[in-house]
Amino acid sequence: VTEDCCMACTYCYQHQKSSNKMTFETAKHFIDNLLADKYFINRERDKTIIVDFIGGEPLMEIELIDAICSYLMEEMLRLDHPWLPLMKFSICSNGLLYNTPKV
């Protein structure tokens, strides 16, 4: 959800960090296409999905993550989508922001 990070690790694989971040409109477009079967996911074989938030440091954009999760859950409820009961969210984080009030 972002290329930004709150650390500057010399061993980081992401060499070109920037303040770029995903827009909610981009995430909404992806979700709409995902739930409309535009990505050719076999629902009979794949009974659920895991939505993984990565970055940079994704917890720097916790409000965006919250909006994305809310939209996805609302749309799955509205559509009575078969993935809803088993869907999972995952965040790959360095952990520095775990104890901040927003997170």
PDB file of C-alpha atoms in Angstrom:
ATOM      1  CA  VAL A   1       0.000   0.000   0.000  1.00  0.00           C
ATOM      2  CA  THR A   2       3.030   2.262   0.238  1.00  0.00           C
ATOM      3  CA  GLU A   3       6.643   2.403  -0.866  1.00  0.00           C
ATOM      4  CA  ASP A   4       7.500   4.468   2.220  1.00  0.00           C
ATOM      5  CA  CYS A   5       9.094   3.048   5.361  1.00  0.00           C
ATOM      6  CA  CYS A   6       9.910   4.296   8.845  1.00  0.00           C
ATOM      7  CA  MET A   7      13.321   2.591   8.739  1.00  0.00           C
ATOM      8  CA  ALA A   8      16.381   2.786   6.504  1.00  0.00           C
ATOM      9  CA  CYS A   9      17.794  -0.732   6.699  1.00  0.00           C
ATOM     10  CA  THR A  10      20.901  -1.223   4.588  1.00  0.00           C
ATOM     11  CA  TYR A  11      19.855  -4.807   3.786  1.00  0.00           C
ATOM     12  CA  CYS A  12      16.339  -3.924   2.579  1.00  0.00           C
ATOM     13  CA  TYR A  13      15.311  -5.404  -0.749  1.00  0.00           C
ATOM     14  CA  GLN A  14      13.352  -2.267  -1.615  1.00  0.00           C
ATOM     15  CA  HIS A  15      16.085   0.064  -2.782  1.00  0.00           C
ATOM     16  CA  GLN A  16      13.974   2.880  -4.188  1.00  0.00           C
ATOM     17  CA  LYS A  17      11.730   3.922  -1.308  1.00  0.00           C
ATOM     18  CA  SER A  18       9.448   6.858  -1.910  1.00  0.00           C
ATOM     19  CA  SER A  19       6.323   8.441  -0.479  1.00  0.00           C
ATOM     20  CA  ASN A  20       4.170   6.823  -3.202  1.00  0.00           C
ATOM     21  CA  LYS A  21       1.079   5.118  -1.886  1.00  0.00           C
ATOM     22  CA  MET A  22      -1.842   3.238  -3.323  1.00  0.00           C
ATOM     23  CA  THR A  23      -5.046   5.204  -3.707  1.00  0.00           C
ATOM     24  CA  PHE A  24      -8.341   3.926  -2.388  1.00  0.00           C
ATOM     25  CA  GLU A  25      -9.675   4.127  -5.954  1.00  0.00           C
ATOM     26  CA  THR A  26      -6.976   1.684  -7.131  1.00  0.00           C
ATOM     27  CA  ALA A  27      -7.812  -0.735  -4.328  1.00  0.00           C
ATOM     28  CA  LYS A  28     -11.554  -0.396  -5.000  1.00  0.00           C
ATOM     29  CA  HIS A  29     -11.019  -1.130  -8.696  1.00  0.00           C
ATOM     30  CA  PHE A  30      -9.029  -4.255  -7.803  1.00  0.00           C
ATOM     31  CA  ILE A  31     -11.675  -5.441  -5.326  1.00  0.00           C
ATOM     32  CA  ASP A  32     -14.509  -4.844  -7.768  1.00  0.00           C
ATOM     33  CA  ASN A  33     -12.694  -6.852 -10.450  1.00  0.00           C
ATOM     34  CA  LEU A  34     -11.719  -9.580  -7.985  1.00  0.00           C
ATOM     35  CA  LEU A  35     -15.295 -10.082  -6.821  1.00  0.00           C
ATOM     36  CA  ALA A  36     -16.574  -9.960 -10.411  1.00  0.00           C
ATOM     37  CA  ASP A  37     -14.301 -12.894 -11.351  1.00  0.00           C
ATOM     38  CA  LYS A  38     -12.156 -10.872 -13.744  1.00  0.00           C
ATOM     39  CA  TYR A  39      -8.935 -12.504 -12.506  1.00  0.00           C
ATOM     40  CA  PHE A  40      -9.874 -16.093 -13.383  1.00  0.00           C
ATOM     41  CA  ILE A  41      -9.712 -17.470  -9.855  1.00  0.00           C
ATOM     42  CA  ASN A  42     -11.334 -20.882  -9.593  1.00  0.00           C
ATOM     43  CA  ARG A  43     -13.869 -20.521  -6.762  1.00  0.00           C
ATOM     44  CA  GLU A  44     -14.537 -24.265  -6.725  1.00  0.00           C
ATOM     45  CA  ARG A  45     -10.878 -25.019  -6.042  1.00  0.00           C
ATOM     46  CA  ASP A  46      -9.963 -21.855  -4.111  1.00  0.00           C
ATOM     47  CA  LYS A  47     -12.582 -21.554  -1.384  1.00  0.00           C
ATOM     48  CA  THR A  48     -11.088 -18.401   0.103  1.00  0.00           C
ATOM     49  CA  ILE A  49      -8.520 -15.659  -0.376  1.00  0.00           C
ATOM     50  CA  ILE A  50      -5.872 -14.037   1.770  1.00  0.00           C
ATOM     51  CA  VAL A  51      -5.506 -10.284   1.236  1.00  0.00           C
ATOM     52  CA  ASP A  52      -1.913  -9.398   2.093  1.00  0.00           C
ATOM     53  CA  PHE A  53      -0.855  -5.804   2.703  1.00  0.00           C
ATOM     54  CA  ILE A  54       2.792  -5.128   1.977  1.00  0.00           C
ATOM     55  CA  GLY A  55       4.968  -2.097   1.470  1.00  0.00           C
ATOM     56  CA  GLY A  56       7.458  -0.382   2.385  1.00  0.00           C
ATOM     57  CA  GLU A  57       5.834  -0.341   5.793  1.00  0.00           C
ATOM     58  CA  PRO A  58       2.084  -0.860   5.304  1.00  0.00           C
ATOM     59  CA  LEU A  59       1.154   0.228   8.825  1.00  0.00           C
ATOM     60  CA  MET A  60       2.149   3.770   7.838  1.00  0.00           C
ATOM     61  CA  GLU A  61      -1.095   3.722   5.817  1.00  0.00           C
ATOM     62  CA  ILE A  62      -3.372   2.123   8.405  1.00  0.00           C
ATOM     63  CA  GLU A  63      -6.326   4.376   7.495  1.00  0.00           C
ATOM     64  CA  LEU A  64      -6.095   3.198   3.888  1.00  0.00           C
ATOM     65  CA  ILE A  65      -5.860  -0.428   4.991  1.00  0.00           C
ATOM     66  CA  ASP A  66      -8.915   0.071   7.199  1.00  0.00           C
ATOM     67  CA  ALA A  67     -10.885   1.595   4.310  1.00  0.00           C
ATOM     68  CA  ILE A  68      -9.857  -1.232   1.959  1.00  0.00           C
ATOM     69  CA  CYS A  69     -10.800  -3.949   4.468  1.00  0.00           C
ATOM     70  CA  SER A  70     -14.131  -2.287   5.205  1.00  0.00           C
ATOM     71  CA  TYR A  71     -14.977  -1.929   1.525  1.00  0.00           C
ATOM     72  CA  LEU A  72     -14.057  -5.539   0.777  1.00  0.00           C
ATOM     73  CA  MET A  73     -16.112  -6.878   3.686  1.00  0.00           C
ATOM     74  CA  GLU A  74     -19.118  -4.678   2.801  1.00  0.00           C
ATOM     75  CA  GLU A  75     -19.007  -5.790  -0.832  1.00  0.00           C
ATOM     76  CA  MET A  76     -18.706  -9.456   0.113  1.00  0.00           C
ATOM     77  CA  LEU A  77     -21.691  -9.091   2.435  1.00  0.00           C
ATOM     78  CA  ARG A  78     -23.702  -7.263  -0.233  1.00  0.00           C
ATOM     79  CA  LEU A  79     -22.914  -9.924  -2.831  1.00  0.00           C
ATOM     80  CA  ASP A  80     -23.266 -12.843  -0.397  1.00  0.00           C
ATOM     81  CA  HIS A  81     -19.860 -13.864  -1.725  1.00  0.00           C
ATOM     82  CA  PRO A  82     -18.738 -17.448  -0.995  1.00  0.00           C
ATOM     83  CA  TRP A  83     -15.271 -16.312   0.181  1.00  0.00           C
ATOM     84  CA  LEU A  84     -16.644 -14.216   3.035  1.00  0.00           C
ATOM     85  CA  PRO A  85     -16.694 -16.845   5.816  1.00  0.00           C
ATOM     86  CA  LEU A  86     -13.083 -17.913   5.270  1.00  0.00           C
ATOM     87  CA  MET A  87     -11.373 -14.751   3.999  1.00  0.00           C
ATOM     88  CA  LYS A  88      -8.246 -13.563   5.833  1.00  0.00           C
ATOM     89  CA  PHE A  89      -6.201 -10.382   6.010  1.00  0.00           C
ATOM     90  CA  SER A  90      -2.434 -10.401   6.450  1.00  0.00           C
ATOM     91  CA  ILE A  91       0.031  -7.554   6.991  1.00  0.00           C
ATOM     92  CA  CYS A  92       3.768  -7.905   6.413  1.00  0.00           C
ATOM     93  CA  SER A  93       5.269  -5.335   8.777  1.00  0.00           C
ATOM     94  CA  ASN A  94       8.524  -4.497  10.517  1.00  0.00           C
ATOM     95  CA  GLY A  95       6.455  -4.136  13.700  1.00  0.00           C
ATOM     96  CA  LEU A  96       7.609  -0.657  14.732  1.00  0.00           C
ATOM     97  CA  LEU A  97       4.106   0.814  14.549  1.00  0.00           C
ATOM     98  CA  TYR A  98       2.186  -2.017  16.268  1.00  0.00           C
ATOM     99  CA  ASN A  99       1.696  -0.026  19.466  1.00  0.00           C
ATOM    100  CA  THR A 100       0.622   3.256  17.908  1.00  0.00           C
ATOM    101  CA  PRO A 101      -2.967   4.318  18.703  1.00  0.00           C
ATOM    102  CA  LYS A 102      -4.157   4.183  15.077  1.00  0.00           C
ATOM    103  CA  VAL A 103      -2.893   0.633  14.572  1.00  0.00           C
TER     104      VAL A 103
END
